[in-house]
Coordinates of N, CA and C in Angstrom, one line a residue:
X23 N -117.5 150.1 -12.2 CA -118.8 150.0 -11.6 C -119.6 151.3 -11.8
X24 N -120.5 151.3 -12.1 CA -121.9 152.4 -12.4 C -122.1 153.2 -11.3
X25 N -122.9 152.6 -10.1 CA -123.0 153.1 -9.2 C -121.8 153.7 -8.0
X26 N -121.0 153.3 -8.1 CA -119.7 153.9 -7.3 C -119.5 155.2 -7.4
X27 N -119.2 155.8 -8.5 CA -119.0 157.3 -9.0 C -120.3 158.2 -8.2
X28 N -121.5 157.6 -8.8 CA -122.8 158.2 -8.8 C -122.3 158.4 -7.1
X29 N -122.2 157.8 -6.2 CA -122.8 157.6 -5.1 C -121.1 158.1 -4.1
X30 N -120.3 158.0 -4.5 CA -119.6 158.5 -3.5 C -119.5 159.8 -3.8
X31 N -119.8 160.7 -3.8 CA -119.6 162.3 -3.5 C -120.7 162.6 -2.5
X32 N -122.1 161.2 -2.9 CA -123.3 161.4 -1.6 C -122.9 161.0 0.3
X33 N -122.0 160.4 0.1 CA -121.8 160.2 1.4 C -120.8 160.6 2.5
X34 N -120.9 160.7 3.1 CA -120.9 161.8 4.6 C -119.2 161.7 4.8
X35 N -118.3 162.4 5.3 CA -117.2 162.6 4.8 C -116.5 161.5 6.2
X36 N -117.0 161.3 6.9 CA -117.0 160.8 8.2 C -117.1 159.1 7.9
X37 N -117.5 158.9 6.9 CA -117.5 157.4 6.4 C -116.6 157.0 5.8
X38 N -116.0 156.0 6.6 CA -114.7 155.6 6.2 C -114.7 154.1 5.3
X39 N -115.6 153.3 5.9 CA -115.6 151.7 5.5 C -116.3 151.4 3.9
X40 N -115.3 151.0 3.5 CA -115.6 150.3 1.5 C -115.7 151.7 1.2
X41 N -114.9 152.7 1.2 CA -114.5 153.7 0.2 C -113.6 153.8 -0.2
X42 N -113.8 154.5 -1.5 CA -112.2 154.8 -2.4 C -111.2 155.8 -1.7
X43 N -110.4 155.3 -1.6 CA -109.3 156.1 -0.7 C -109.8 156.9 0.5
X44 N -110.2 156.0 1.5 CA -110.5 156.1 2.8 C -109.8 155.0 3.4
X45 N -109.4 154.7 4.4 CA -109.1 153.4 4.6 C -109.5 153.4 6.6
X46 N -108.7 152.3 7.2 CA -109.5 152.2 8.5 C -108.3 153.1 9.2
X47 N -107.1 153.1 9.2 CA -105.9 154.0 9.2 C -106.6 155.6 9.3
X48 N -107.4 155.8 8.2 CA -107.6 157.5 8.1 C -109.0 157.4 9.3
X49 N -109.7 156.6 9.8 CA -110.6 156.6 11.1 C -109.7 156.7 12.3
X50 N -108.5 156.1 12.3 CA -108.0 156.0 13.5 C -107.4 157.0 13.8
X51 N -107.0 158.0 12.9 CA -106.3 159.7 12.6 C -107.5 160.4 13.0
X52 N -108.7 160.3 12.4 CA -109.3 161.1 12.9 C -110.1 160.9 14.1
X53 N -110.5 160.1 14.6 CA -110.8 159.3 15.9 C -109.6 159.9 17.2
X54 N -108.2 159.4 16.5 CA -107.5 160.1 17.5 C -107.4 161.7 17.8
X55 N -107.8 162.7 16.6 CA -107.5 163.8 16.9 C -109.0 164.3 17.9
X56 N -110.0 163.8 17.7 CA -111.0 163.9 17.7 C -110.9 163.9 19.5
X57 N -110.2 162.7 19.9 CA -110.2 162.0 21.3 C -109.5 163.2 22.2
X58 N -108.9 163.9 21.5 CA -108.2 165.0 22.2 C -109.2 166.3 22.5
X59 N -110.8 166.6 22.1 CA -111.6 167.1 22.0 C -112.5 167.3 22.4
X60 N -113.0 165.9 23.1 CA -113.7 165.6 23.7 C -113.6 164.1 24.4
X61 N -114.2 164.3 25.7 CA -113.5 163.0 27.1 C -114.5 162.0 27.0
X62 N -115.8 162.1 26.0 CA -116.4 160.7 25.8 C -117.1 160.4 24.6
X63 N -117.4 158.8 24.8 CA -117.3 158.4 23.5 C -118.2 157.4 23.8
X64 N -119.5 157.2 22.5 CA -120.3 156.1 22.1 C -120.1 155.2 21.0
X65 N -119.4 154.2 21.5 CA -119.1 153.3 20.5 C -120.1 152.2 20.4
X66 N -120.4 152.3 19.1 CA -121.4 151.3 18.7 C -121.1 150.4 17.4
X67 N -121.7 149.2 17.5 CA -121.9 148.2 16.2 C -123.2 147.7 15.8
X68 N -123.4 148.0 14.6 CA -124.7 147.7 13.9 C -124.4 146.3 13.7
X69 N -125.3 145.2 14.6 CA -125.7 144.2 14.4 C -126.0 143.4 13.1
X70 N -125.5 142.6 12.8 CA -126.0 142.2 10.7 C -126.7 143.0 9.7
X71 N -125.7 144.2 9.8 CA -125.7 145.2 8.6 C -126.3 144.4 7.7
X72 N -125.7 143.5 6.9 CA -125.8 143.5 5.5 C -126.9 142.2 5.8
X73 N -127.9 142.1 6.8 CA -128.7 141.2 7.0 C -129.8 141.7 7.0
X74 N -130.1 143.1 7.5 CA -131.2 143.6 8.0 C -131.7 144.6 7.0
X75 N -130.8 144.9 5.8 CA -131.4 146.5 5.1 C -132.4 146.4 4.5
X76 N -133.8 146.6 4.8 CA -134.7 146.9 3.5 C -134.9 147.0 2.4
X77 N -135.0 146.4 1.5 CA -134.9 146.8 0.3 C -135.6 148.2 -0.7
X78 N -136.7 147.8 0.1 CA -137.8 149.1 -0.4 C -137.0 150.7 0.1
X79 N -136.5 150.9 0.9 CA -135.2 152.2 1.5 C -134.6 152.3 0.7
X80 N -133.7 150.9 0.9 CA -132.5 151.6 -0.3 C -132.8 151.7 -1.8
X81 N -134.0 150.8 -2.1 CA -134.6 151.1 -3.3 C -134.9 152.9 -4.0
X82 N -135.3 153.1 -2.8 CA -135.8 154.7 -2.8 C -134.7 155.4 -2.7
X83 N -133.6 155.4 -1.8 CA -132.9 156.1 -2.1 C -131.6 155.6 -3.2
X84 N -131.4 154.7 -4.0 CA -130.7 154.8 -4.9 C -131.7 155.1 -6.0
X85 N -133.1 155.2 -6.1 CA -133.4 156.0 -7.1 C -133.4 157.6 -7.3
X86 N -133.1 158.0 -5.6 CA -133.0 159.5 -6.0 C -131.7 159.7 -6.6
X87 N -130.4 158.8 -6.3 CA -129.4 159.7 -7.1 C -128.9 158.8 -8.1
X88 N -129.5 157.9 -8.9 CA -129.7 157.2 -9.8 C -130.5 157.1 -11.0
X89 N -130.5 157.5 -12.1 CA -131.8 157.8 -13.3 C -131.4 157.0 -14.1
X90 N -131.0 155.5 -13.5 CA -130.8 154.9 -15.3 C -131.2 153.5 -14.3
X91 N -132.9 153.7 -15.5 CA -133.9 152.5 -14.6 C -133.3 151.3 -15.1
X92 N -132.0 151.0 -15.7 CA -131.0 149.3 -16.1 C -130.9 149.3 -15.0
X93 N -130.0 150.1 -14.0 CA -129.6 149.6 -12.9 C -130.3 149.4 -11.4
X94 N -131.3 150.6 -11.7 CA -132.5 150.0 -10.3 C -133.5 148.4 -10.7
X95 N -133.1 148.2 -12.1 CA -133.9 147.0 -12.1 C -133.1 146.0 -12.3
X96 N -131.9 146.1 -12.5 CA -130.6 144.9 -11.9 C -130.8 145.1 -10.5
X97 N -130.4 145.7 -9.9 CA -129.8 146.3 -8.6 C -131.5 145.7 -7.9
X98 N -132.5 145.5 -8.0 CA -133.5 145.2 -7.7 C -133.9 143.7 -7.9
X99 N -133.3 143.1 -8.8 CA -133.2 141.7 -9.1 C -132.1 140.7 -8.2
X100 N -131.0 141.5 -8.1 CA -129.8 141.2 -7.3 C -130.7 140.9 -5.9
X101 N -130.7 141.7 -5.6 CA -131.5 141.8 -4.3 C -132.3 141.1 -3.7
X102 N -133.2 140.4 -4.3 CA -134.5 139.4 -4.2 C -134.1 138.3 -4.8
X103 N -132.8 138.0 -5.5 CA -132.6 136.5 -5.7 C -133.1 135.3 -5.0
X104 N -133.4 134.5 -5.5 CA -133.5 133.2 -4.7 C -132.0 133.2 -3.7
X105 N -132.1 133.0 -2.2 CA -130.9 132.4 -1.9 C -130.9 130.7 -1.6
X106 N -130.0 129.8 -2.0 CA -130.5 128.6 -1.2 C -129.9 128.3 0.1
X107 N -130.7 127.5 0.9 CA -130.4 127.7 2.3 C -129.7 126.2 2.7
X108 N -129.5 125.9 3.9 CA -128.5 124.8 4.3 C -129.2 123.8 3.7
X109 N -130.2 123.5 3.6 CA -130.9 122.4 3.8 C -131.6 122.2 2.3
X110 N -130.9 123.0 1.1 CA -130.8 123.0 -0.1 C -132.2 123.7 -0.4
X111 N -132.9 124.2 -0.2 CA -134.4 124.7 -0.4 C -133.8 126.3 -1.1
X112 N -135.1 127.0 -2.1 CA -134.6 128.2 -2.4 C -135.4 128.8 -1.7
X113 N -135.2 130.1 -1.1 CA -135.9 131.2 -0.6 C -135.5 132.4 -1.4
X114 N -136.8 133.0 -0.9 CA -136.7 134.6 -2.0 C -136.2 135.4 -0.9
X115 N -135.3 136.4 -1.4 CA -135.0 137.4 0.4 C -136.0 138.5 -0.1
X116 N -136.7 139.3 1.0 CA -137.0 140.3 0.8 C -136.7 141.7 2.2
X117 N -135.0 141.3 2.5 CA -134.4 142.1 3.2 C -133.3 141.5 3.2
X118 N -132.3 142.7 3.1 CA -130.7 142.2 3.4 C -130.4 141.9 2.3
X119 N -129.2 142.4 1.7 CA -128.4 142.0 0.9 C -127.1 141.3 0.7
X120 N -127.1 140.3 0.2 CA -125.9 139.3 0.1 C -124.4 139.7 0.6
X121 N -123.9 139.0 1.5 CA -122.2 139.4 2.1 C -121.5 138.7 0.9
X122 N -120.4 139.7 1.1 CA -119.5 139.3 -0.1 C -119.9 139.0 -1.7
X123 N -121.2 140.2 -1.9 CA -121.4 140.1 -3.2 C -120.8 141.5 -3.4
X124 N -120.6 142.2 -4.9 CA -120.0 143.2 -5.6 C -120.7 144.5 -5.0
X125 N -121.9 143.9 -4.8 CA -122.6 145.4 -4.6 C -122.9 145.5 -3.4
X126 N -122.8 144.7 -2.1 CA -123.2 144.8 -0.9 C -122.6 145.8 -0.6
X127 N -121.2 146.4 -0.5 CA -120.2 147.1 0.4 C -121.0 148.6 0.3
X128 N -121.1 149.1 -1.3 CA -121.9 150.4 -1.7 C -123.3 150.5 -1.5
X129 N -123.8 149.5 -1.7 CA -125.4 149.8 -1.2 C -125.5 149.8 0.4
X130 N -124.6 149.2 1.3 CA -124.6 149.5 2.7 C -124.2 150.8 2.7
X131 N -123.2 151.3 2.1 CA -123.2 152.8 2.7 C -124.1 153.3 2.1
X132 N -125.1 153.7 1.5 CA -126.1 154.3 0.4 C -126.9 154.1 2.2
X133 N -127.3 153.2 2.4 CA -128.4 153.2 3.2 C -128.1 153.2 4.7
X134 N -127.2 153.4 5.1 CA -126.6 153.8 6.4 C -126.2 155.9 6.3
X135 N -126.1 156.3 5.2 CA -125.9 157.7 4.7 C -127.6 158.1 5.5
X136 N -128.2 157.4 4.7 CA -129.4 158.0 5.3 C -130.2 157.5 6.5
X137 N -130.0 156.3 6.8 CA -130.3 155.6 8.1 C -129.5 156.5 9.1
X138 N -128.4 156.6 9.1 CA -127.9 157.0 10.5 C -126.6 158.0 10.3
X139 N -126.0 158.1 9.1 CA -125.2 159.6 9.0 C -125.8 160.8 9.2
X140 N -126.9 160.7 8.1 CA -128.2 162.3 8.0 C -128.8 162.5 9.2
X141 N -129.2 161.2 9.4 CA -129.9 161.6 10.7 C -129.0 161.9 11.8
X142 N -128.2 161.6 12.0 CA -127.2 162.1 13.2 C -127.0 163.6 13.0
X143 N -126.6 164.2 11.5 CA -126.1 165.4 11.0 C -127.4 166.0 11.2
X144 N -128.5 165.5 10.8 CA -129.6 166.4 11.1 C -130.1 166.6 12.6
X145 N -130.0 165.8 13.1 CA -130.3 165.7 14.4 C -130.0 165.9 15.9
X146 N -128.6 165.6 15.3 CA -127.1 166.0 16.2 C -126.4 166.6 15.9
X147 N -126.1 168.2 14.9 CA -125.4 168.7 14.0 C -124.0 169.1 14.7
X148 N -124.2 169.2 16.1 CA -123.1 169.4 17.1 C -122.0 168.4 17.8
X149 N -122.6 166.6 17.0 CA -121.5 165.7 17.5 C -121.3 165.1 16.3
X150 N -120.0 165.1 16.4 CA -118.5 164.5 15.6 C -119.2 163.0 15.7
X151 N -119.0 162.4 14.1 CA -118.9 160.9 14.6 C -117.8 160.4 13.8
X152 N -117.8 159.1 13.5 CA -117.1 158.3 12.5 C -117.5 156.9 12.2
X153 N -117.9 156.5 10.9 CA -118.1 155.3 10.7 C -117.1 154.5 10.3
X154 N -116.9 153.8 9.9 CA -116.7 153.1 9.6 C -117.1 151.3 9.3
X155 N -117.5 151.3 8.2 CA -118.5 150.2 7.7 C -119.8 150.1 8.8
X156 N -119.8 149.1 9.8 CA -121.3 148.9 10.7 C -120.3 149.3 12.0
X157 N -119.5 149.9 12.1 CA -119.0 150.1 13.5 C -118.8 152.0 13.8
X158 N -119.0 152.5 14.7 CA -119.0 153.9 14.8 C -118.6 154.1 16.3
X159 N -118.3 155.6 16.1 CA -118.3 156.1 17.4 C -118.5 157.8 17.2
X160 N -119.3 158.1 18.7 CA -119.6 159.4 18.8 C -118.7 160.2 19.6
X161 N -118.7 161.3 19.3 CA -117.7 162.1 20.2 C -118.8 162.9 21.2
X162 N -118.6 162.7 22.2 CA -119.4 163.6 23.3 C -118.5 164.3 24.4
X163 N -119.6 165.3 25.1 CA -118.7 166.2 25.8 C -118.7 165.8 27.1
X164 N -119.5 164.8 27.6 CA -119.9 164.4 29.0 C -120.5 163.4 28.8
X165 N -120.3 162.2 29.8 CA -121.2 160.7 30.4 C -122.5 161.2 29.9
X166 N -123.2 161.9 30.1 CA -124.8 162.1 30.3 C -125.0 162.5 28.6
X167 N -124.4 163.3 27.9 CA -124.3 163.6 26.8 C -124.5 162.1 25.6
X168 N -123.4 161.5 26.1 CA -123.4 159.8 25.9 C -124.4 158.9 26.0
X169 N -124.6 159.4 27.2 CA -126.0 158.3 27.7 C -127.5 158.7 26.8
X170 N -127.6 160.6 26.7 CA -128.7 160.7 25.7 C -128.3 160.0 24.5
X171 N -127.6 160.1 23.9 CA -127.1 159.7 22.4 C -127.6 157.7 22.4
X172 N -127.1 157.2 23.4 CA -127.6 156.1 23.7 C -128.7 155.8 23.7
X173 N -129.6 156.3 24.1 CA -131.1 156.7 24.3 C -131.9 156.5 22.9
X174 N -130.9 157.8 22.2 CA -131.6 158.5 20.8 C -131.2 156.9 19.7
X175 N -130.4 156.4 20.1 CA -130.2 155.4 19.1 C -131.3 154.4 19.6
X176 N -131.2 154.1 20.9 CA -132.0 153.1 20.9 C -133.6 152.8 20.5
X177 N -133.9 154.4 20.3 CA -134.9 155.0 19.5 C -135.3 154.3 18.5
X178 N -134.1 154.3 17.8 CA -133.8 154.8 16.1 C -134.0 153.1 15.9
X179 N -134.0 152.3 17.1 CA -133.8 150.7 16.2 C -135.4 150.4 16.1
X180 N -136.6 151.0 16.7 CA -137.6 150.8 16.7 C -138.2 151.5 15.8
X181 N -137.7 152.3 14.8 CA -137.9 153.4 13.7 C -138.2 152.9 12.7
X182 N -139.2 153.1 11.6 CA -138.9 151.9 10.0 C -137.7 152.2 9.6
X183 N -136.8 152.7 9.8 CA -135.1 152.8 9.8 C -134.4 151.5 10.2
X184 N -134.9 151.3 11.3 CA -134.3 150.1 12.0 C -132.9 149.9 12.1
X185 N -131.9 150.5 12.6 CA -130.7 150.4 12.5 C -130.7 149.5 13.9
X186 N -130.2 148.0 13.6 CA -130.1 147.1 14.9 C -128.7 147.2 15.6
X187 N -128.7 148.3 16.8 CA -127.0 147.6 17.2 C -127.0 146.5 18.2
X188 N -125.8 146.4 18.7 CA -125.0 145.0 18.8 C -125.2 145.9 20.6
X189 N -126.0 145.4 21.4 CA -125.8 145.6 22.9 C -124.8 145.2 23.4
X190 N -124.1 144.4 23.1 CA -122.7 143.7 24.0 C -121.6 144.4 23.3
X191 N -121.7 145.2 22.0 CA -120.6 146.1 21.3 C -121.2 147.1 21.7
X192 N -121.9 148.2 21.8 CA -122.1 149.2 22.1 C -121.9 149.6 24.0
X193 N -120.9 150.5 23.9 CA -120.6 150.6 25.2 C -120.1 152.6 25.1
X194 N -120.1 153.2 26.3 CA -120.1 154.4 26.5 C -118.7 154.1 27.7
X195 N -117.6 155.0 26.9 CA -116.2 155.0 27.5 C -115.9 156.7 27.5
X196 N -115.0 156.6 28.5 CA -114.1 157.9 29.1 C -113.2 158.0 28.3
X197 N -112.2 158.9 27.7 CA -111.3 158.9 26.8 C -110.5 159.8 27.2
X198 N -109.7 159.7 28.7 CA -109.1 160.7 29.5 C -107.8 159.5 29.9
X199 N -107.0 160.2 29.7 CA -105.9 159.0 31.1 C -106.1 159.7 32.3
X200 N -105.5 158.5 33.2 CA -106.2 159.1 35.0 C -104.9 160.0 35.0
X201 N -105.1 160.9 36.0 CA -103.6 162.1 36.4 C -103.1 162.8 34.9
X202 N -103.6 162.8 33.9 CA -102.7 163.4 32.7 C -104.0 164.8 32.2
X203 N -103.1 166.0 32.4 CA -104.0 167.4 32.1 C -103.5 167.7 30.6
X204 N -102.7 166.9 30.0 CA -102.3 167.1 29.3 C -103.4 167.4 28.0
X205 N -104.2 167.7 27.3 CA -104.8 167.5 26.2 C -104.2 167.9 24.8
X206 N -102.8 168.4 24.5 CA -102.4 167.6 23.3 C -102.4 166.8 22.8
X207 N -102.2 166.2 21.3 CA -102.1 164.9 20.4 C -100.8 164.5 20.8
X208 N -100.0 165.2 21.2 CA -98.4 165.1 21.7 C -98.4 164.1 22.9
X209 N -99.4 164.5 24.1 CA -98.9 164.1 25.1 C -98.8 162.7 25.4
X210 N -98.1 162.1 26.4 CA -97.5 160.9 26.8 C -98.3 159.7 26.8
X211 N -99.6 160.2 27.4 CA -100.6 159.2 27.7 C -101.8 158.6 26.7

């Protein structure tokens, strides 16, 4: 694949989902060391990722680390296909790109890098996250810490970004056992 090479050294190291030797195993390693760090956490799910991406975004940004106009003009054709719908009719999409096609998995991270990795790194340079594919979680140092971050996302879905999460997936948890002072990776609880 063309764009694979190109495009994974661009994405945020913290992105685990549809990469080459990353797997969901190496989120839960670091997620768990991470839990020993700090006592809260914003777990969130991006609502129909691969339903909602704009095309004109990721258009823009796989032309910046992309110079071979064959594949922005496949990769642009892909995209806008007719799809046909239950009721046998064709429709043109002009957002979202097809589940379970070749290129869906990398062009979701291409446009989540900058939808909401950069901007977290830019924005939040001081909290730990982890993706993996549409599911994440933030590392915070306090409830209230959590609750801004909550806040700042809910921001972000009203943004021409638009990253939509999932209100009944996204929830703000404690990451302490009750009675245990223990904060090693070792300890019991």
């Amino acid at each position: 694949m063309t764009l694979e090479p190109i495009l994974e050294p661009v994405f945020h190291v913290d992105s685990y989902g549809y990469r080459c030797g990353k797997s969901a195993h190496d989120a839960l390693v670091i997620t768990r060391k991470r839990c020993w760090e700090r006592d809260w956490v914003l777990e969130y799910d991006i609502r129909g990722l691969f339903d909602h991406i704009d095309h004109e975004l990721l258009l823009k940004a796989l032309d910046h680390h992309c110079s071979e106009s064959w594949v922005l003009l496949y990769v642009r054709r892909w995209l806008t296909a007719p799809m046909q719908t239950k009721d046998g009719k064709q429709e043109r999409r002009n957002v979202g790109t097809p589940q379970g096609g070749p290129l869906s998995p990398v062009l979701a991270n291409l446009f989540l890098h900058y939808a909401l990795d950069r901007w977290l790194t830019v924005r939040h340079p001081d909290i730990p996250f982890c993706r993996y594919a549409d599911d994440g979680i933030l590392r915070c140092r306090s409830e209230r810490e959590a609750q801004y971050l909550h806040s700042q996302l809910d921001m972000r879905e009203v943004d021409p970004i638009a990253i939509h999460r999932d209100a009944q997936q996204t929830s703000i948890l404690a990451c302490v056992c009750p009675g245990c002072s223990d904060k090693s990776p070792s300890a019991p609880c």
